[in-house]
Amino acid sequence: MQPVTVTTTHGDARAHVWPADAPVGALVLGHGAGGGVTAPDLTAAARAAADTGLRVVLVEQPYRVAGRRAPPRAPVLDAAWTEVVAALRADGPAGLPLVVGGRSSGARVACRTAAGTGAAGVLCLAFPLQPAARAGRDPAPSRLPELDAVDVPVLVVQGDRDPFGMPPAAARREVVVLPGDHALRRETAALGAAVRGWLRSLPGLVEPVARR
């Protein structure tokens, strides 16, 4: 992977590009709130997409590039992400279908910005459906509306013991449940197979004959 610096209004982001000789589409993935782009589930998803003929880009948000672990507010994350995706589209092959996604916080960002980035699909790894309860406070609202607002196909891959809950399937939303918790470290082969199958089902993404 070759890291590329992408300047945004909220600081420099870093894009790790997995090139493809004749890409049939592009997949852009973001990391979790306190993690990085080398998380096992992100790596498995990236490999599956590359095997399917997609150009894959793993994006580090500006706050992580600057060495901070705590993310900024959602509008800042969304704005930086949208700028990075636009820059990647301008720099990459024209006309490719775009799939966006990420793990945990990165999945939320991808959902909230799917319409603005022109995504053909959204891949959510370990979507944090229900925020953790804080002592002495009422439960925080579910984040299901962020998923429901996406009007293109969505794949959610969730651990069966994820403490943040289990998103429901819906008309445009497929949910694959794997053994594990929020980290999704255990069943990376199954995760990759799920991602590969879903990508092949998306309209406009046709796998090259040589890769079948």
C-alpha atoms as a PDB file:
ATOM      1  CA  MET A   1       0.000   0.000   0.000  1.00  0.00           C
ATOM      2  CA  GLN A   2       1.230   3.448  -0.892  1.00  0.00           C
ATOM      3  CA  PRO A   3       0.140   6.180   1.579  1.00  0.00           C
ATOM      4  CA  VAL A   4      -1.013   9.431   0.022  1.00  0.00           C
ATOM      5  CA  THR A   5      -1.582  12.671   1.932  1.00  0.00           C
ATOM      6  CA  VAL A   6      -4.925  14.337   1.229  1.00  0.00           C
ATOM      7  CA  THR A   7      -5.346  17.892   2.490  1.00  0.00           C
ATOM      8  CA  THR A   8      -8.753  18.785   3.935  1.00  0.00           C
ATOM      9  CA  THR A   9     -10.131  21.863   5.665  1.00  0.00           C
ATOM     10  CA  HIS A  10      -9.711  19.961   8.957  1.00  0.00           C
ATOM     11  CA  GLY A  11      -6.119  18.881   8.453  1.00  0.00           C
ATOM     12  CA  ASP A  12      -4.225  16.283   6.455  1.00  0.00           C
ATOM     13  CA  ALA A  13      -5.771  12.858   6.006  1.00  0.00           C
ATOM     14  CA  ARG A  14      -3.834   9.831   4.848  1.00  0.00           C
ATOM     15  CA  ALA A  15      -5.039   7.419   2.169  1.00  0.00           C
ATOM     16  CA  HIS A  16      -3.557   3.937   1.841  1.00  0.00           C
ATOM     17  CA  VAL A  17      -4.206   2.824  -1.736  1.00  0.00           C
ATOM     18  CA  TRP A  18      -4.430  -0.787  -2.887  1.00  0.00           C
ATOM     19  CA  PRO A  19      -4.089  -0.373  -6.663  1.00  0.00           C
ATOM     20  CA  ALA A  20      -5.843  -2.540  -9.230  1.00  0.00           C
ATOM     21  CA  ASP A  21      -4.737  -3.069 -12.827  1.00  0.00           C
ATOM     22  CA  ALA A  22      -8.220  -2.808 -14.350  1.00  0.00           C
ATOM     23  CA  PRO A  23     -10.570  -1.862 -11.515  1.00  0.00           C
ATOM     24  CA  VAL A  24     -14.312  -2.445 -11.836  1.00  0.00           C
ATOM     25  CA  GLY A  25     -15.073  -0.129  -8.926  1.00  0.00           C
ATOM     26  CA  ALA A  26     -13.626   1.474  -5.830  1.00  0.00           C
ATOM     27  CA  LEU A  27     -14.046   0.780  -2.116  1.00  0.00           C
ATOM     28  CA  VAL A  28     -13.098   3.486   0.398  1.00  0.00           C
ATOM     29  CA  LEU A  29     -13.002   2.430   4.054  1.00  0.00           C
ATOM     30  CA  GLY A  30     -12.618   4.391   7.287  1.00  0.00           C
ATOM     31  CA  HIS A  31     -11.362   3.276  10.693  1.00  0.00           C
ATOM     32  CA  GLY A  32     -12.958   3.129  14.137  1.00  0.00           C
ATOM     33  CA  ALA A  33     -12.921   6.001  16.613  1.00  0.00           C
ATOM     34  CA  GLY A  34      -9.710   5.060  18.424  1.00  0.00           C
ATOM     35  CA  GLY A  35      -8.239   2.557  16.000  1.00  0.00           C
ATOM     36  CA  GLY A  36      -6.397   2.541  12.716  1.00  0.00           C
ATOM     37  CA  VAL A  37      -6.621   1.117   9.234  1.00  0.00           C
ATOM     38  CA  THR A  38      -4.809  -2.123  10.144  1.00  0.00           C
ATOM     39  CA  ALA A  39      -7.757  -3.528  12.123  1.00  0.00           C
ATOM     40  CA  PRO A  40      -8.294  -7.208  11.207  1.00  0.00           C
ATOM     41  CA  ASP A  41     -11.815  -6.706   9.859  1.00  0.00           C
ATOM     42  CA  LEU A  42     -10.776  -3.780   7.680  1.00  0.00           C
ATOM     43  CA  THR A  43      -7.852  -5.770   6.311  1.00  0.00           C
ATOM     44  CA  ALA A  44     -10.080  -8.766   5.529  1.00  0.00           C
ATOM     45  CA  ALA A  45     -12.647  -6.568   3.804  1.00  0.00           C
ATOM     46  CA  ALA A  46      -9.952  -4.792   1.799  1.00  0.00           C
ATOM     47  CA  ARG A  47      -8.475  -8.070   0.595  1.00  0.00           C
ATOM     48  CA  ALA A  48     -11.889  -9.389  -0.401  1.00  0.00           C
ATOM     49  CA  ALA A  49     -12.617  -6.231  -2.380  1.00  0.00           C
ATOM     50  CA  ALA A  50      -9.221  -6.342  -4.081  1.00  0.00           C
ATOM     51  CA  ASP A  51      -9.863  -9.970  -5.043  1.00  0.00           C
ATOM     52  CA  THR A  52     -13.139  -8.832  -6.598  1.00  0.00           C
ATOM     53  CA  GLY A  53     -11.363  -6.324  -8.823  1.00  0.00           C
ATOM     54  CA  LEU A  54     -11.915  -3.135  -6.850  1.00  0.00           C
ATOM     55  CA  ARG A  55      -9.452  -0.347  -6.160  1.00  0.00           C
ATOM     56  CA  VAL A  56      -9.326  -0.173  -2.364  1.00  0.00           C
ATOM     57  CA  VAL A  57      -8.438   2.856  -0.269  1.00  0.00           C
ATOM     58  CA  LEU A  58      -8.138   2.865   3.538  1.00  0.00           C
ATOM     59  CA  VAL A  59      -8.469   6.367   4.949  1.00  0.00           C
ATOM     60  CA  GLU A  60      -7.007   7.758   8.164  1.00  0.00           C
ATOM     61  CA  GLN A  61      -8.952  10.756   9.404  1.00  0.00           C
ATOM     62  CA  PRO A  62      -6.970  13.975  10.103  1.00  0.00           C
ATOM     63  CA  TYR A  63      -7.242  13.624  13.873  1.00  0.00           C
ATOM     64  CA  ARG A  64      -5.501  10.248  13.730  1.00  0.00           C
ATOM     65  CA  VAL A  65      -2.816  11.542  11.376  1.00  0.00           C
ATOM     66  CA  ALA A  66      -2.216  14.338  13.887  1.00  0.00           C
ATOM     67  CA  GLY A  67      -1.702  11.761  16.651  1.00  0.00           C
ATOM     68  CA  ARG A  68      -4.987  12.210  18.515  1.00  0.00           C
ATOM     69  CA  ARG A  69      -7.075   9.242  19.621  1.00  0.00           C
ATOM     70  CA  ALA A  70     -10.325  11.021  20.461  1.00  0.00           C
ATOM     71  CA  PRO A  71     -12.365  11.904  17.366  1.00  0.00           C
ATOM     72  CA  PRO A  72     -13.863  15.332  16.750  1.00  0.00           C
ATOM     73  CA  ARG A  73     -17.588  15.994  16.390  1.00  0.00           C
ATOM     74  CA  ALA A  74     -19.546  14.184  13.698  1.00  0.00           C
ATOM     75  CA  PRO A  75     -19.805  17.196  11.359  1.00  0.00           C
ATOM     76  CA  VAL A  76     -16.006  17.489  11.309  1.00  0.00           C
ATOM     77  CA  LEU A  77     -15.539  13.785  10.617  1.00  0.00           C
ATOM     78  CA  ASP A  78     -18.146  13.871   7.875  1.00  0.00           C
ATOM     79  CA  ALA A  79     -16.692  16.964   6.206  1.00  0.00           C
ATOM     80  CA  ALA A  80     -13.141  15.610   6.170  1.00  0.00           C
ATOM     81  CA  TRP A  81     -14.319  12.238   4.870  1.00  0.00           C
ATOM     82  CA  THR A  82     -16.357  13.823   2.081  1.00  0.00           C
ATOM     83  CA  GLU A  83     -13.380  15.908   0.991  1.00  0.00           C
ATOM     84  CA  VAL A  84     -11.090  12.874   0.959  1.00  0.00           C
ATOM     85  CA  VAL A  85     -13.538  10.791  -1.083  1.00  0.00           C
ATOM     86  CA  ALA A  86     -13.979  13.625  -3.585  1.00  0.00           C
ATOM     87  CA  ALA A  87     -10.202  13.961  -3.961  1.00  0.00           C
ATOM     88  CA  LEU A  88      -9.795  10.211  -4.450  1.00  0.00           C
ATOM     89  CA  ARG A  89     -12.511  10.137  -7.082  1.00  0.00           C
ATOM     90  CA  ALA A  90     -10.906  13.018  -8.952  1.00  0.00           C
ATOM     91  CA  ASP A  91      -7.512  11.302  -8.845  1.00  0.00           C
ATOM     92  CA  GLY A  92      -8.686   7.791  -9.737  1.00  0.00           C
ATOM     93  CA  PRO A  93     -10.144   6.219 -12.876  1.00  0.00           C
ATOM     94  CA  ALA A  94     -13.263   8.069 -14.002  1.00  0.00           C
ATOM     95  CA  GLY A  95     -16.718   6.548 -13.919  1.00  0.00           C
ATOM     96  CA  LEU A  96     -16.082   3.726 -11.466  1.00  0.00           C
ATOM     97  CA  PRO A  97     -18.903   2.732  -9.097  1.00  0.00           C
ATOM     98  CA  LEU A  98     -18.010   3.768  -5.558  1.00  0.00           C
ATOM     99  CA  VAL A  99     -18.644   1.751  -2.408  1.00  0.00           C
ATOM    100  CA  VAL A 100     -17.903   3.398   0.939  1.00  0.00           C
ATOM    101  CA  GLY A 101     -17.748   2.002   4.440  1.00  0.00           C
ATOM    102  CA  GLY A 102     -15.688   1.381   7.509  1.00  0.00           C
ATOM    103  CA  ARG A 103     -15.690  -0.126  10.961  1.00  0.00           C
ATOM    104  CA  SER A 104     -17.628   1.260  13.923  1.00  0.00           C
ATOM    105  CA  SER A 105     -17.334   5.069  13.824  1.00  0.00           C
ATOM    106  CA  GLY A 106     -16.095   4.849  10.237  1.00  0.00           C
ATOM    107  CA  ALA A 107     -19.240   2.962   9.259  1.00  0.00           C
ATOM    108  CA  ARG A 108     -21.372   5.708  10.790  1.00  0.00           C
ATOM    109  CA  VAL A 109     -19.503   8.368   8.823  1.00  0.00           C
ATOM    110  CA  ALA A 110     -19.967   6.397   5.604  1.00  0.00           C
ATOM    111  CA  CYS A 111     -23.709   6.071   6.231  1.00  0.00           C
ATOM    112  CA  ARG A 112     -24.218   9.735   7.043  1.00  0.00           C
ATOM    113  CA  THR A 113     -22.347  10.861   3.915  1.00  0.00           C
ATOM    114  CA  ALA A 114     -23.434   8.158   1.443  1.00  0.00           C
ATOM    115  CA  ALA A 115     -25.711  10.446  -0.547  1.00  0.00           C
ATOM    116  CA  GLY A 116     -23.160  13.255  -0.659  1.00  0.00           C
ATOM    117  CA  THR A 117     -20.369  11.002  -1.905  1.00  0.00           C
ATOM    118  CA  GLY A 118     -22.526   9.326  -4.551  1.00  0.00           C
ATOM    119  CA  ALA A 119     -21.980   5.866  -3.125  1.00  0.00           C
ATOM    120  CA  ALA A 120     -23.455   2.801  -4.834  1.00  0.00           C
ATOM    121  CA  GLY A 121     -23.289   0.802  -1.605  1.00  0.00           C
ATOM    122  CA  VAL A 122     -22.208   1.039   2.030  1.00  0.00           C
ATOM    123  CA  LEU A 123     -20.212  -1.584   3.951  1.00  0.00           C
ATOM    124  CA  CYS A 124     -20.590  -1.425   7.741  1.00  0.00           C
ATOM    125  CA  LEU A 125     -18.284  -3.479   9.947  1.00  0.00           C
ATOM    126  CA  ALA A 126     -19.298  -3.599  13.626  1.00  0.00           C
ATOM    127  CA  PHE A 127     -21.854  -0.805  13.377  1.00  0.00           C
ATOM    128  CA  PRO A 128     -22.241   0.663  16.913  1.00  0.00           C
ATOM    129  CA  LEU A 129     -26.023   0.621  17.029  1.00  0.00           C
ATOM    130  CA  GLN A 130     -26.625   1.493  20.671  1.00  0.00           C
ATOM    131  CA  PRO A 131     -24.222   3.747  22.614  1.00  0.00           C
ATOM    132  CA  ALA A 132     -23.040   2.373  25.934  1.00  0.00           C
ATOM    133  CA  ALA A 133     -25.200   3.450  28.879  1.00  0.00           C
ATOM    134  CA  ARG A 134     -23.665   5.868  31.352  1.00  0.00           C
ATOM    135  CA  ALA A 135     -24.313   5.513  35.060  1.00  0.00           C
ATOM    136  CA  GLY A 136     -27.139   7.735  36.252  1.00  0.00           C
ATOM    137  CA  ARG A 137     -28.203   8.772  32.744  1.00  0.00           C
ATOM    138  CA  ASP A 138     -31.003   7.731  30.429  1.00  0.00           C
ATOM    139  CA  PRO A 139     -30.006   5.455  27.536  1.00  0.00           C
ATOM    140  CA  ALA A 140     -28.717   7.346  24.514  1.00  0.00           C
ATOM    141  CA  PRO A 141     -30.814   7.179  21.326  1.00  0.00           C
ATOM    142  CA  SER A 142     -30.241   4.331  18.929  1.00  0.00           C
ATOM    143  CA  ARG A 143     -28.187   5.093  15.836  1.00  0.00           C
ATOM    144  CA  LEU A 144     -30.514   3.050  13.629  1.00  0.00           C
ATOM    145  CA  PRO A 145     -31.732   6.208  11.834  1.00  0.00           C
ATOM    146  CA  GLU A 146     -28.233   6.590  10.351  1.00  0.00           C
ATOM    147  CA  LEU A 147     -28.591   3.163   8.735  1.00  0.00           C
ATOM    148  CA  ASP A 148     -32.197   3.671   7.726  1.00  0.00           C
ATOM    149  CA  ALA A 149     -31.347   6.922   5.947  1.00  0.00           C
ATOM    150  CA  VAL A 150     -29.077   5.149   3.435  1.00  0.00           C
ATOM    151  CA  ASP A 151     -30.957   4.597   0.177  1.00  0.00           C
ATOM    152  CA  VAL A 152     -28.435   2.273  -1.506  1.00  0.00           C
ATOM    153  CA  PRO A 153     -27.587  -1.356  -0.640  1.00  0.00           C
ATOM    154  CA  VAL A 154     -25.947  -1.829   2.770  1.00  0.00           C
ATOM    155  CA  LEU A 155     -24.043  -4.788   4.197  1.00  0.00           C
ATOM    156  CA  VAL A 156     -23.627  -4.929   7.968  1.00  0.00           C
ATOM    157  CA  VAL A 157     -21.206  -7.503   9.396  1.00  0.00           C
ATOM    158  CA  GLN A 158     -21.709  -7.794  13.141  1.00  0.00           C
ATOM    159  CA  GLY A 159     -20.357  -9.962  15.936  1.00  0.00           C
ATOM    160  CA  ASP A 160     -23.002 -11.967  17.783  1.00  0.00           C
ATOM    161  CA  ARG A 161     -21.661 -10.639  21.103  1.00  0.00           C
ATOM    162  CA  ASP A 162     -21.194  -7.032  20.081  1.00  0.00           C
ATOM    163  CA  PRO A 163     -22.036  -4.942  23.164  1.00  0.00           C
ATOM    164  CA  PHE A 164     -23.317  -2.163  20.898  1.00  0.00           C
ATOM    165  CA  GLY A 165     -26.210  -4.298  19.697  1.00  0.00           C
ATOM    166  CA  MET A 166     -27.434  -5.941  16.516  1.00  0.00           C
ATOM    167  CA  PRO A 167     -28.809  -3.861  13.629  1.00  0.00           C
ATOM    168  CA  PRO A 168     -31.905  -5.378  12.002  1.00  0.00           C
ATOM    169  CA  ALA A 169     -32.026  -6.412   8.372  1.00  0.00           C
ATOM    170  CA  ALA A 170     -34.166  -4.303   6.053  1.00  0.00           C
ATOM    171  CA  ALA A 171     -35.206  -4.080   2.413  1.00  0.00           C
ATOM    172  CA  ARG A 172     -31.857  -2.685   1.251  1.00  0.00           C
ATOM    173  CA  ARG A 173     -29.835  -3.885   4.230  1.00  0.00           C
ATOM    174  CA  GLU A 174     -28.257  -7.317   4.628  1.00  0.00           C
ATOM    175  CA  VAL A 175     -26.931  -8.275   8.062  1.00  0.00           C
ATOM    176  CA  VAL A 176     -24.328 -11.032   8.435  1.00  0.00           C
ATOM    177  CA  VAL A 177     -23.758 -12.250  11.997  1.00  0.00           C
ATOM    178  CA  LEU A 178     -20.410 -13.818  12.872  1.00  0.00           C
ATOM    179  CA  PRO A 179     -19.075 -15.251  16.131  1.00  0.00           C
ATOM    180  CA  GLY A 180     -17.272 -12.511  18.016  1.00  0.00           C
ATOM    181  CA  ASP A 181     -17.510  -9.135  19.685  1.00  0.00           C
ATOM    182  CA  HIS A 182     -17.109  -5.562  18.451  1.00  0.00           C
ATOM    183  CA  ALA A 183     -13.524  -6.163  17.298  1.00  0.00           C
ATOM    184  CA  LEU A 184     -14.496  -8.813  14.703  1.00  0.00           C
ATOM    185  CA  ARG A 185     -11.090 -10.423  15.025  1.00  0.00           C
ATOM    186  CA  ARG A 186     -11.999 -14.115  14.932  1.00  0.00           C
ATOM    187  CA  GLU A 187     -13.812 -14.935  11.707  1.00  0.00           C
ATOM    188  CA  THR A 188     -11.918 -12.879   9.166  1.00  0.00           C
ATOM    189  CA  ALA A 189     -12.206 -15.546   6.449  1.00  0.00           C
ATOM    190  CA  ALA A 190     -15.986 -15.629   6.822  1.00  0.00           C
ATOM    191  CA  LEU A 191     -16.062 -11.836   6.890  1.00  0.00           C
ATOM    192  CA  GLY A 192     -14.104 -11.680   3.663  1.00  0.00           C
ATOM    193  CA  ALA A 193     -16.422 -14.199   2.020  1.00  0.00           C
ATOM    194  CA  ALA A 194     -19.476 -12.169   3.051  1.00  0.00           C
ATOM    195  CA  VAL A 195     -17.978  -8.957   1.690  1.00  0.00           C
ATOM    196  CA  ARG A 196     -16.929 -10.632  -1.547  1.00  0.00           C
ATOM    197  CA  GLY A 197     -20.373 -12.099  -2.169  1.00  0.00           C
ATOM    198  CA  TRP A 198     -22.142  -8.834  -1.403  1.00  0.00           C
ATOM    199  CA  LEU A 199     -19.861  -6.790  -3.662  1.00  0.00           C
ATOM    200  CA  ARG A 200     -20.502  -9.169  -6.538  1.00  0.00           C
ATOM    201  CA  SER A 201     -24.246  -8.663  -6.076  1.00  0.00           C
ATOM    202  CA  LEU A 202     -24.129  -4.868  -6.418  1.00  0.00           C
ATOM    203  CA  PRO A 203     -25.503  -3.443  -9.673  1.00  0.00           C
ATOM    204  CA  GLY A 204     -22.761  -2.088 -11.896  1.00  0.00           C
ATOM    205  CA  LEU A 205     -19.943  -4.091 -10.313  1.00  0.00           C
ATOM    206  CA  VAL A 206     -18.944  -6.837 -12.722  1.00  0.00           C
ATOM    207  CA  GLU A 207     -16.031  -9.025 -11.700  1.00  0.00           C
ATOM    208  CA  PRO A 208     -13.387  -9.467 -14.416  1.00  0.00           C
ATOM    209  CA  VAL A 209     -13.490 -12.860 -16.127  1.00  0.00           C
ATOM    210  CA  ALA A 210      -9.855 -13.525 -15.182  1.00  0.00           C
ATOM    211  CA  ARG A 211     -10.758 -13.334 -11.474  1.00  0.00           C
ATOM    212  CA  ARG A 212     -13.714 -15.708 -11.507  1.00  0.00           C
END
